[in-house]
Coordinates of C-alpha atoms in Angstrom, one line a residue:
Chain F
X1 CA -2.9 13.6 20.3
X2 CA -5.2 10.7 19.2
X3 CA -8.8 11.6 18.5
X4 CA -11.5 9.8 17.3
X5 CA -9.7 7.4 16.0
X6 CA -11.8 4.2 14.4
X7 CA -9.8 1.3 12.0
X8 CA -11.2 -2.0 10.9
X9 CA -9.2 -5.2 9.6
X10 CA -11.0 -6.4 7.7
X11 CA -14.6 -6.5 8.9
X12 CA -13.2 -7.0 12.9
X13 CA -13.0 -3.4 14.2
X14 CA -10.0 -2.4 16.0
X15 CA -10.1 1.0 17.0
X16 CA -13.6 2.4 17.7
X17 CA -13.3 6.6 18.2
X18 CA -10.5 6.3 20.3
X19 CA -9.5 9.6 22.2
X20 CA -6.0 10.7 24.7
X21 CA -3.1 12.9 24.6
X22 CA 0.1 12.5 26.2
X23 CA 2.4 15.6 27.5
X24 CA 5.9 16.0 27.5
X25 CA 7.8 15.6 30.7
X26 CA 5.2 12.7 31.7
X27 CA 5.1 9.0 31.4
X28 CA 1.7 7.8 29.6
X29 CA 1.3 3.8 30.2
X30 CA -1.2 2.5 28.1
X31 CA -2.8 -0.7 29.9
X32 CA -5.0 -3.0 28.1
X33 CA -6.2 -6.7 27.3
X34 CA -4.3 -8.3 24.5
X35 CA -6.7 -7.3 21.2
X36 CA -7.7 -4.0 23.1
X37 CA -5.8 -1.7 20.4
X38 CA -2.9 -0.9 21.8
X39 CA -0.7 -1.6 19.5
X40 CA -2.9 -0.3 16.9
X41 CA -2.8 2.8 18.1
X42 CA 0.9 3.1 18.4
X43 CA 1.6 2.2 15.2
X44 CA -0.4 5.1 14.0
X45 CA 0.9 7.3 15.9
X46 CA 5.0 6.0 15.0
X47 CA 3.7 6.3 11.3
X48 CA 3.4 2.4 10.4
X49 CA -0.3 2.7 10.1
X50 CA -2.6 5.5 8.3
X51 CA -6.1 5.6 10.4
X52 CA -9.2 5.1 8.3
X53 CA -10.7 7.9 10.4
X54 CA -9.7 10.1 13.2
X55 CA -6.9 12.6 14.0
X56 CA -3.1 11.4 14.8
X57 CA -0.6 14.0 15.4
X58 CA 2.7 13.8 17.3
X59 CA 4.7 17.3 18.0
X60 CA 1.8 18.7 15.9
X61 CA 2.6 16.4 12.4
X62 CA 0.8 13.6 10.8
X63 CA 3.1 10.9 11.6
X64 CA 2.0 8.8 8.0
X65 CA 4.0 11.4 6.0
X66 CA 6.2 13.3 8.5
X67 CA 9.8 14.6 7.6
X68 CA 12.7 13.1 8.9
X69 CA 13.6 15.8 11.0
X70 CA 10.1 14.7 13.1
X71 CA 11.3 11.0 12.8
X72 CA 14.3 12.0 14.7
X73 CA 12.7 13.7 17.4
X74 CA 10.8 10.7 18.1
X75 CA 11.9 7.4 19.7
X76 CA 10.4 3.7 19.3
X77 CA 10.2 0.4 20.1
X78 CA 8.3 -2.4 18.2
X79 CA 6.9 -5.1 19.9
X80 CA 8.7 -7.5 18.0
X81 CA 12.0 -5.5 18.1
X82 CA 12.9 -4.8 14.8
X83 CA 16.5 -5.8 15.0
X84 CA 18.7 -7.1 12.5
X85 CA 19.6 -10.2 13.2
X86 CA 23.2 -10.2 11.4
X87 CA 24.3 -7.7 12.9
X88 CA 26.1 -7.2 16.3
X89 CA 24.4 -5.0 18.9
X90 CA 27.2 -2.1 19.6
X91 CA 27.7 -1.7 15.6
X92 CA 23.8 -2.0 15.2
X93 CA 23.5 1.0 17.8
X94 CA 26.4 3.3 16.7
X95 CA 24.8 3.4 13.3
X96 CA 21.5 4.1 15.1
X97 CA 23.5 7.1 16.9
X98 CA 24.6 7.9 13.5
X99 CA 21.1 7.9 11.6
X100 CA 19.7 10.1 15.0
X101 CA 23.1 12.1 14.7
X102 CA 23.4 11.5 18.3
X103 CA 26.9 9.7 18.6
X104 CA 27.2 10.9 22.1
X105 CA 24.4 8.8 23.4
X106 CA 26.1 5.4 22.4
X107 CA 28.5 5.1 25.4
X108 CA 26.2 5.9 28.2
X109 CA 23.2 4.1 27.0
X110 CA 25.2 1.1 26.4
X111 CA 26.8 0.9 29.8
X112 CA 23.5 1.9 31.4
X113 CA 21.8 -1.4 30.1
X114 CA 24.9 -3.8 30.8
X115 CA 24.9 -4.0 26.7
X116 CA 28.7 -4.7 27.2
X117 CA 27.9 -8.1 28.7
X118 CA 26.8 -9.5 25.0
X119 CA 28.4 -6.7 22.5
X120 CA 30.0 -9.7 20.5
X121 CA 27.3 -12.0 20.1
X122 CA 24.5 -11.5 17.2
X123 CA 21.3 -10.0 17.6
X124 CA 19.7 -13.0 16.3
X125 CA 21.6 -15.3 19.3
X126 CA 20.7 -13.0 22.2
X127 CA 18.1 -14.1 24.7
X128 CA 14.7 -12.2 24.7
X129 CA 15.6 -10.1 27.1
X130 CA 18.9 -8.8 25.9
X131 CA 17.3 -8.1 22.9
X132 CA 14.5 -5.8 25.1
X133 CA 17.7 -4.1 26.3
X134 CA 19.0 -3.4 22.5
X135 CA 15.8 -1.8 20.8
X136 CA 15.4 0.1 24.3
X137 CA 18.9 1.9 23.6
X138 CA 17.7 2.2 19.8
X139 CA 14.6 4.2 21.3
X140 CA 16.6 6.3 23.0
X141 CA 19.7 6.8 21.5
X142 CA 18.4 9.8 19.6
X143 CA 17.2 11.8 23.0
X144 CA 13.7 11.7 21.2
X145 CA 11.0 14.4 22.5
X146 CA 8.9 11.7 22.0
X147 CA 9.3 8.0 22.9
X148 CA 6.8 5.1 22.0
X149 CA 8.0 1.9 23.9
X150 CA 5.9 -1.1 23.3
X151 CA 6.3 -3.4 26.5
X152 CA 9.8 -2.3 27.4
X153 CA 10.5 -4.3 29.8
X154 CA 8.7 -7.9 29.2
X155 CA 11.4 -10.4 29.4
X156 CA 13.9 -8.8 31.9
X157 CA 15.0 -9.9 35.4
X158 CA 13.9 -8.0 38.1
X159 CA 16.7 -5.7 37.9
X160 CA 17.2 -5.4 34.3
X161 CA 13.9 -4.1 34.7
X162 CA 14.9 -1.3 37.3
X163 CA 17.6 -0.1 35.1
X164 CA 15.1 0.2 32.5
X165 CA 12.5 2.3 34.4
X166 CA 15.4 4.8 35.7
X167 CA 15.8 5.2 32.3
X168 CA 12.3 6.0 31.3
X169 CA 12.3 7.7 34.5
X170 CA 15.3 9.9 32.9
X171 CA 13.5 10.3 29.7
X172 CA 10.6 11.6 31.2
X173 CA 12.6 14.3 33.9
X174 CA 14.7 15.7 30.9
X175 CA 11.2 16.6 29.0
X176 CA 10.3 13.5 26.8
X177 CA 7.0 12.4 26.7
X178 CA 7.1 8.9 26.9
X179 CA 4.1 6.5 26.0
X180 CA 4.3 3.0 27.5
X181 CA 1.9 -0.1 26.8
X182 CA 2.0 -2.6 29.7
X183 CA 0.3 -5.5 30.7
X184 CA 2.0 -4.7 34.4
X185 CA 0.4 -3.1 36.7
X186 CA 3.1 -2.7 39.1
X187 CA 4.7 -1.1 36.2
X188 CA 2.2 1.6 35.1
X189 CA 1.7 2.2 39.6
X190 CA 5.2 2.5 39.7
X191 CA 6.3 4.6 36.6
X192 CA 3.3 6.2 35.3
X193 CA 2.2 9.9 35.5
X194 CA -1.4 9.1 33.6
X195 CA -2.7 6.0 33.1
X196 CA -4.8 5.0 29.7
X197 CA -7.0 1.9 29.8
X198 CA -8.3 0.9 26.6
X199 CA -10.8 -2.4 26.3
X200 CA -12.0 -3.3 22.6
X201 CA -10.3 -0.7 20.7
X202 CA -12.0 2.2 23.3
X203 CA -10.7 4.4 26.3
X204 CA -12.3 3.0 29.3
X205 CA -10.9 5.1 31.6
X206 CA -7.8 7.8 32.0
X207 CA -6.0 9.7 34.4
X208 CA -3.5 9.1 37.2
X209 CA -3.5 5.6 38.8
X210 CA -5.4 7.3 41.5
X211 CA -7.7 8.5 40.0
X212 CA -8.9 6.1 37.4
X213 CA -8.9 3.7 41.1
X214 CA -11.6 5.8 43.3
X215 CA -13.3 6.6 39.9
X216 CA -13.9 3.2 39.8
X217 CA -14.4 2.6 43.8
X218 CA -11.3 0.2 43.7
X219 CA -8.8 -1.0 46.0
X220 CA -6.0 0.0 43.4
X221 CA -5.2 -0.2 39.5
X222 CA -5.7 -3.9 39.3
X223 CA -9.3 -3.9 40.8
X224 CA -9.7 -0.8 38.6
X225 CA -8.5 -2.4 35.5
X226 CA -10.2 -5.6 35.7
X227 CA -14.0 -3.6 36.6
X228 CA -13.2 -1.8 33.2
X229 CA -11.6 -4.6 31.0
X230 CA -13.9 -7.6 31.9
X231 CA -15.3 -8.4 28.6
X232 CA -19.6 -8.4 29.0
X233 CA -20.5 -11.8 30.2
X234 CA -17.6 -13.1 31.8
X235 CA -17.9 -12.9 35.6
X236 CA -15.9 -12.6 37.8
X237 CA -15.8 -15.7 39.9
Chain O
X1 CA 0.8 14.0 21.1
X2 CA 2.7 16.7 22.6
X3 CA 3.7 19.7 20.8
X4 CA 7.4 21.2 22.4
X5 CA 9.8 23.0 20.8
X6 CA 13.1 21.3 18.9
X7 CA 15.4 19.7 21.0
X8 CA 18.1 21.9 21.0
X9 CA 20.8 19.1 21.4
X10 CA 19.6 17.0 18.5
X11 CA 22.2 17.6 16.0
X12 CA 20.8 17.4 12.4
X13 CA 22.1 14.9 10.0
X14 CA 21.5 15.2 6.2
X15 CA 19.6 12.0 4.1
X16 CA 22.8 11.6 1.8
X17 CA 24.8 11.1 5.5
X18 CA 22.5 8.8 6.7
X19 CA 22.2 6.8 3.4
X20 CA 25.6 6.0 3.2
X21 CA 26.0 5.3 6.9
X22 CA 23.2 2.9 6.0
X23 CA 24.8 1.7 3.4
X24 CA 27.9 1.2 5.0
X25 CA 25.9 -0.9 7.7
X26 CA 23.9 -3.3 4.9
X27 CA 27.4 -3.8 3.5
X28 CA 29.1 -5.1 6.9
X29 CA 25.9 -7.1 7.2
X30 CA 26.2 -8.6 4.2
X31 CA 30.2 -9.3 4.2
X32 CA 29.7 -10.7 7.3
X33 CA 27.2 -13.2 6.6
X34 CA 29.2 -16.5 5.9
X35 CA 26.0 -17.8 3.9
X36 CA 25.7 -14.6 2.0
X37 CA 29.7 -14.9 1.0
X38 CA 28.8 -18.5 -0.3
X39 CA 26.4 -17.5 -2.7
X40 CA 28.3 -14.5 -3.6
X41 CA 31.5 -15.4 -4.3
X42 CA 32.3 -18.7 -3.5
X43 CA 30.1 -20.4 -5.7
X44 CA 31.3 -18.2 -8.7
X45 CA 34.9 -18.9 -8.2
X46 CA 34.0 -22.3 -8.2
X47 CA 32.4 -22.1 -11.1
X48 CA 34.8 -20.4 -12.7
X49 CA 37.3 -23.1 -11.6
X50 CA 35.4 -25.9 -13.2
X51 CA 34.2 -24.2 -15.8
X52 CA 37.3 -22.7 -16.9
X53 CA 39.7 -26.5 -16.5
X54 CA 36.6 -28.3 -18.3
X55 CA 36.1 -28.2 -22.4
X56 CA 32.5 -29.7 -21.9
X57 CA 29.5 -28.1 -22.6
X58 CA 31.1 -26.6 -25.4
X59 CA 30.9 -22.2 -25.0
X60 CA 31.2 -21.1 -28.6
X61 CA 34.3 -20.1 -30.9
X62 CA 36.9 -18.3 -28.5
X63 CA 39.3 -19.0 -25.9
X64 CA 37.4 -20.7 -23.2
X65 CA 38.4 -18.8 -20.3
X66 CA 37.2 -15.5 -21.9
X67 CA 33.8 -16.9 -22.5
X68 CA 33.0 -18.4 -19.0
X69 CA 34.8 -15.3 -17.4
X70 CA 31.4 -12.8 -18.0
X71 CA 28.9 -15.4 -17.0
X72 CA 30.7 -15.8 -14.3
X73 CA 30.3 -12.3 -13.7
X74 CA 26.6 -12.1 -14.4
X75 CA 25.9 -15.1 -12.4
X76 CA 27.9 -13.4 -9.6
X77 CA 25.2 -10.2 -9.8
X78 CA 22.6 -12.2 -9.8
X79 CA 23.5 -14.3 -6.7
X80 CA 24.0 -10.5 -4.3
X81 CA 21.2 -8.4 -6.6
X82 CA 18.8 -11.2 -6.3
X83 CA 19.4 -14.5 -4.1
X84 CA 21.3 -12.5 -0.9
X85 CA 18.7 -9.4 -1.4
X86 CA 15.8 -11.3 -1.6
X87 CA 16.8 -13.7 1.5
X88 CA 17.5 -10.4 3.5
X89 CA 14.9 -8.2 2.8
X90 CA 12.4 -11.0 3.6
X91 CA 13.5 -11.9 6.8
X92 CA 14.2 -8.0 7.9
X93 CA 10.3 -8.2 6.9
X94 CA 9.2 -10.8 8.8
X95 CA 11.4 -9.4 11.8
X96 CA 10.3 -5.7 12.0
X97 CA 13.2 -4.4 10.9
X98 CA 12.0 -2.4 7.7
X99 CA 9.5 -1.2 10.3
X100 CA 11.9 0.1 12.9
X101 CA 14.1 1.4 9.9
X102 CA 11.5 3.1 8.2
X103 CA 10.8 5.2 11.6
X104 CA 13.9 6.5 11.9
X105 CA 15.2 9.7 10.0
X106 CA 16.6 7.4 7.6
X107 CA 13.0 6.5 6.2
X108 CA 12.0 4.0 3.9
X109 CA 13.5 5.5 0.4
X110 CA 16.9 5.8 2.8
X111 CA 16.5 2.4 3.6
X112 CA 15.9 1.3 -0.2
X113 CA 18.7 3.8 -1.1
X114 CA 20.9 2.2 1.1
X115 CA 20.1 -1.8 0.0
X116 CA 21.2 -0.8 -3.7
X117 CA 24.6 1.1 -2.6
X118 CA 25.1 -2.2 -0.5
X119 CA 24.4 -4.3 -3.1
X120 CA 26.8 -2.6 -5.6
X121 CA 29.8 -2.6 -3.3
X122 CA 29.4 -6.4 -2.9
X123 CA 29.4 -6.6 -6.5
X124 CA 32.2 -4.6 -7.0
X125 CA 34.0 -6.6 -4.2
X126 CA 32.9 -9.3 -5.8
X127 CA 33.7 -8.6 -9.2
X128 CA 37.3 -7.6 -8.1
X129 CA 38.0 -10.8 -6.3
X130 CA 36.6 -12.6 -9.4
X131 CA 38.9 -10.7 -11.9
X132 CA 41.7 -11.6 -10.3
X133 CA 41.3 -14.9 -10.0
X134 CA 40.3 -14.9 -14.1
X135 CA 43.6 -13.1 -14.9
X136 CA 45.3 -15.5 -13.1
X137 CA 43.9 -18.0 -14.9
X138 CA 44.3 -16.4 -18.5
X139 CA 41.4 -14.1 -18.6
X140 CA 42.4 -11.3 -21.4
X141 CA 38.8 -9.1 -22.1
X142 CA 38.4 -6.9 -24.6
X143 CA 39.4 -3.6 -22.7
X144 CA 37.3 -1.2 -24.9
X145 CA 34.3 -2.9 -23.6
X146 CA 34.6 -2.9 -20.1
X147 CA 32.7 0.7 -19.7
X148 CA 29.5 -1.5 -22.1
X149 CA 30.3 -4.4 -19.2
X150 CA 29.9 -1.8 -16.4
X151 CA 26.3 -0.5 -18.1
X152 CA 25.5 -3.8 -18.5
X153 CA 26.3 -4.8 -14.6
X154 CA 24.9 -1.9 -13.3
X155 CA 21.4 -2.1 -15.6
X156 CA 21.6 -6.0 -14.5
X157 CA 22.0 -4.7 -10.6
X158 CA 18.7 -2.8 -10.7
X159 CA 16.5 -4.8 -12.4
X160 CA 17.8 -8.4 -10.2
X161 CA 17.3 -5.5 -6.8
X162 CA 14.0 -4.7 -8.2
X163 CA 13.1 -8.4 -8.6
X164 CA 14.5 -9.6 -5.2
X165 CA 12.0 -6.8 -3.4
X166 CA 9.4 -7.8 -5.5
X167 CA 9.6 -11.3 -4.5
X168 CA 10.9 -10.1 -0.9
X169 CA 7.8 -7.9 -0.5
X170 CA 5.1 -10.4 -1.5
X171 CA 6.0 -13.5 0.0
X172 CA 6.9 -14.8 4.0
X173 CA 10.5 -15.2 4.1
X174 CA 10.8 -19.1 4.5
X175 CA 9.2 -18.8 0.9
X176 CA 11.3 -16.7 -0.6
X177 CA 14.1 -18.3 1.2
X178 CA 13.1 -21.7 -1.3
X179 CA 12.3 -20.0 -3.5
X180 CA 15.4 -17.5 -4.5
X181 CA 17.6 -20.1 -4.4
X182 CA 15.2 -22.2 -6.6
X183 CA 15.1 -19.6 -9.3
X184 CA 19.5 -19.4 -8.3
X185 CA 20.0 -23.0 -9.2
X186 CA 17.5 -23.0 -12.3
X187 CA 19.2 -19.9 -13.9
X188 CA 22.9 -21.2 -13.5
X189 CA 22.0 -24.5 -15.0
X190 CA 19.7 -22.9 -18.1
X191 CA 18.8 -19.5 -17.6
X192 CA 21.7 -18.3 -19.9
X193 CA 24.0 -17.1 -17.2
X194 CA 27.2 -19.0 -17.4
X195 CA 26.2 -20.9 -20.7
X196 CA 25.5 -18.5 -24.2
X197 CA 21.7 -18.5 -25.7
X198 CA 22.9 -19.0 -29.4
X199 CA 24.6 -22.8 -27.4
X200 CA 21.0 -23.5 -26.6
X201 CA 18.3 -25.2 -28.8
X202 CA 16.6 -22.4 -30.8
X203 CA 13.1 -22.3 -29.3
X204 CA 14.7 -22.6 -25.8
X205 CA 17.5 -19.7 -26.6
X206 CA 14.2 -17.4 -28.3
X207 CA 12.9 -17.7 -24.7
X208 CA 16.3 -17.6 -22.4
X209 CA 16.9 -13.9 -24.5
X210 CA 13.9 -12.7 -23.2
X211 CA 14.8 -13.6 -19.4
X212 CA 16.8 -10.7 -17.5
X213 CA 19.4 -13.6 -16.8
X214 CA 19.9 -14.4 -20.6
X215 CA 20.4 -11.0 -21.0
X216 CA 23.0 -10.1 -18.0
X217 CA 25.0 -13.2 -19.8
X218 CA 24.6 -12.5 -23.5
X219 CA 25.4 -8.5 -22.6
X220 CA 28.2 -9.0 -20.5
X221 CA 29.5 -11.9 -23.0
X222 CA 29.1 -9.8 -26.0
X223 CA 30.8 -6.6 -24.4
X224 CA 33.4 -8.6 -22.9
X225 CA 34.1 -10.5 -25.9
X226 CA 33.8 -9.4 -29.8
X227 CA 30.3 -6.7 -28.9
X228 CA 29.6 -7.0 -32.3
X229 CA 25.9 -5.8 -32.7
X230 CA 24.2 -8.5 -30.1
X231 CA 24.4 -5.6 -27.9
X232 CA 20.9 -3.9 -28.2
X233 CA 18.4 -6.8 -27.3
X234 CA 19.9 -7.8 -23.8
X235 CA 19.9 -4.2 -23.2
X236 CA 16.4 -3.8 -24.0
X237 CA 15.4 -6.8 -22.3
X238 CA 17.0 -5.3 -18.9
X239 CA 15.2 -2.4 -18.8
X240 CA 12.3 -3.9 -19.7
X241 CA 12.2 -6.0 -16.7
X242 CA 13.9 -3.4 -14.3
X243 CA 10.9 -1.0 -15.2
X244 CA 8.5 -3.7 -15.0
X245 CA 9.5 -4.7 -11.8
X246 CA 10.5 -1.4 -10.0
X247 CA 6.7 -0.5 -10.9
X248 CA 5.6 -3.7 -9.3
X249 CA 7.6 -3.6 -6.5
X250 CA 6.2 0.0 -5.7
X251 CA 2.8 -0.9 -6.1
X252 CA 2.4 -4.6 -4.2
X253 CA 5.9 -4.2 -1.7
X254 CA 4.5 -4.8 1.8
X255 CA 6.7 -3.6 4.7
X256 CA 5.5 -6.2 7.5
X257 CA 3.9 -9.6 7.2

């Protein structure tokens, strides 16, 4: 639950009394311009980032100084990874399974995302998007309740992608609530429950992808998006 | 964001498991990072080599191979404790991984937890591979004061970890890339590591005693040696700078760039 949240760098504000939820058992894709916030607001909420005003909670904690036994119900992947680059990617996972205590999950996830293909090469020597596939596993390797995936799927094929949807998609049908930020439409139409569109560090609009489109009279999401993201002046042309 | 009940099939882990497992992982990290094993050990055994077949600089009354034997040692701490943590820890900054780590049940004192253990198996690993090469070599230590060489190592361990992170924490990672090895190179030739203050000019030595490295050498070199009283400076110099810099560290350490 994220209410009211407002945060500044400096004296360019980010967030400006930002307000969603996201329930379990339902995929949350969080769509917005690069800048809008959306990365802001995940790192509060995965407890990188204390607000300077405004309520976070996750599974009804503070995420700035939660226990770990509410880091290990929660699942996430940075935007920039967050993999060691030494290391290789099955013994990077297993102690992941280890630090969740959720050994079981190393097998299946691993074959799931074709991790086998590259298990001897570094982390630091795989391609962007076998690196995607790696932090993805990490995410989920604990069966989180909660699972924060920061563009999941930029960088994959076309059917690396699928593979990582049905997993989201299995996430999500086993009870997780999963919370997605996407600059793909066809992703949030495609795997999203609820839709949040957030322009300069402010909900614009929320609900399903239906909904947020005839709220907004549009043809679909994209129309939708770019009625509520167009920054004031710019025209369409 | 959602409030359900605790997954039954999570399966709890305790902080001490997931420390060591941690630690076990920073320790395969490091052993298997050929660069890392350069500095580490490589470069002390050569050292010790040249140091130990050479009569020149001149180390003090003794037999030669006993005196270069716990600089060695202390130059050998210095290169994991400092050089290889400092490297490491800035670059796991700049790449998100203390993030990512520090959002898992492990957290970030698990995390810093599980940097030291590392750290101290390489130097025991390193140490080990080092004392056997000495022995071979002629190396005969004073026995009763290897337990005042362990104090000294493990004192010398903390406050070169503290350092690295401080440095680690406050600087991107192709700076403190230059400069750890920088400070490396400096503190082998003159920093009183491999050769004794009381060898150095006497306003140069005054200063050297004062720098943790002087002290890691002179307190290694006086327990391994003839410990006759020069004990209690280097080992007030080392805590000095481990509290100094632990304090530092926990007050300017950023965890992303």
């Amino acid at each position: 639950m994220i209410r009211d949240v407002t945060h500044h760098y400096g004296s360019k504000r980010a967030l400006h009394e930002m307000s969603w939820s996201a329930d379990g058992g339902q995929i949350t894709c969080v769509l917005g311009p690069n800048g809008a916030g959306k990365t802001s607001i995940m790192e509060m909420a995965e407890g990188l980032r204390r607000p300077e005003s405004g309520q976070v909670r996750v599974l009804g904690d503070d995420p700035w100084d939660a226990s770990p036994d509410h880091r290990a119900r929660v699942g996430v992947m940075l935007q920039d990874g967050g993999l060691p680059g030494g290391a290789k990617p099955l013994r990077f996972l297993a102690h992941f399974a280890q630090l969740y205590g959720r050994t079981d999950q190393l097998e299946p996830l691993v074959e799931a995302l074709g991790i086998r293909d590259f298990e001897t090469t570094s982390l630091r020597r795989l391609s962007g998007g076998q690196r995607q596939r790696v932090a993805l596993a990490a995410a989920l390797i604990g069966r989180p309740d909660v699972a924060f995936l920061d563009e999941p799927s930029a960088g994959l094929d076309p059917h690396a992608r699928l593979d990582v949807w049905d997993l989201i998609r299995d996430a999500r049908d086993r009870g997780c609530a999963v919370i997605v930020t996407t600059h793909s439409f066809e992703e949030a139409e495609r795997l999203a429950d609820r839709v949040v569109v957030v322009a300069a560090g402010s909900v614009a609009a929320q609900g399903t992808a239906d909904e947020i489109s005839h709220h907004q009279g549009s043809r679909g999401l994209e129309d939708a998006y770019f009625s509520l993201t167009r920054p004031a002046g710019r025209h369409q042309v | 964001m959602t409030t359900s009940q605790a997954s039954p099939s999570m399966r709890p882990t305790g902080t001490a498991a997931r420390a060591r497992s941690q630690a076990r992982f920073e320790t395969h990290t490091l052993l298997a990072n050929g660069e890392q094993l350069v500095v580490s050990i490589v470069l002390p055994a050569m050292a010790l080599v040249a140091m130990a077949l050479t009569t020149s600089p001149s180390l003090g009354a003794g037999r030669r191979i006993d005196l270069v034997m716990p600089g060695v040692l202390a130059l050998a701490i210095v290169s994991t404790a400092f050089t290889g943590q400092a490297i490491a820890t800035g670059f796991d900054r700049r790449y998100g991984v203390l993030r990512l780590f520090g959002v898992t049940p492990l957290g970030r004192s698990g995390l810093l937890a599980g940097k030291a253990a590392a750290v101290l198996v390489v130097v025991v690993v390193q140490t080990i591979i080092l004392a056997i090469i000495g022995l071979a070599m002629g190396w005969n230590p004073d026995v009763t004061g290897i337990a005042l060489a362990i104090v000294f190592a493990l004192l010398g361990c903390w406050a070169w970890v503290a350092l690295a992170l401080l440095l680690a924490g406050a600087l991107r990672a192709e700076a403190v890339l230059a400069v750890a090895n920088l400070i490396w190179v400096l503190l082998a030739a003159v920093g009183g590591l491999l050769f004794p203050t009381d060898r150095m000019p006497s306003g140069v030595a005054d200063v050297v005693r004062l720098l943790p490295s002087g002290a890691l050498g002179d307190g290694l070199r006086a327990a391994l040696t003839d410990h006759d009283g020069r004990l209690l400076l280097p080992l007030v110099v080392l805590v000095a700078w481990g509290c100094v810099a632990t304090v530092l560290t926990a007050r300017t350490f950023k965890w992303s760039d």
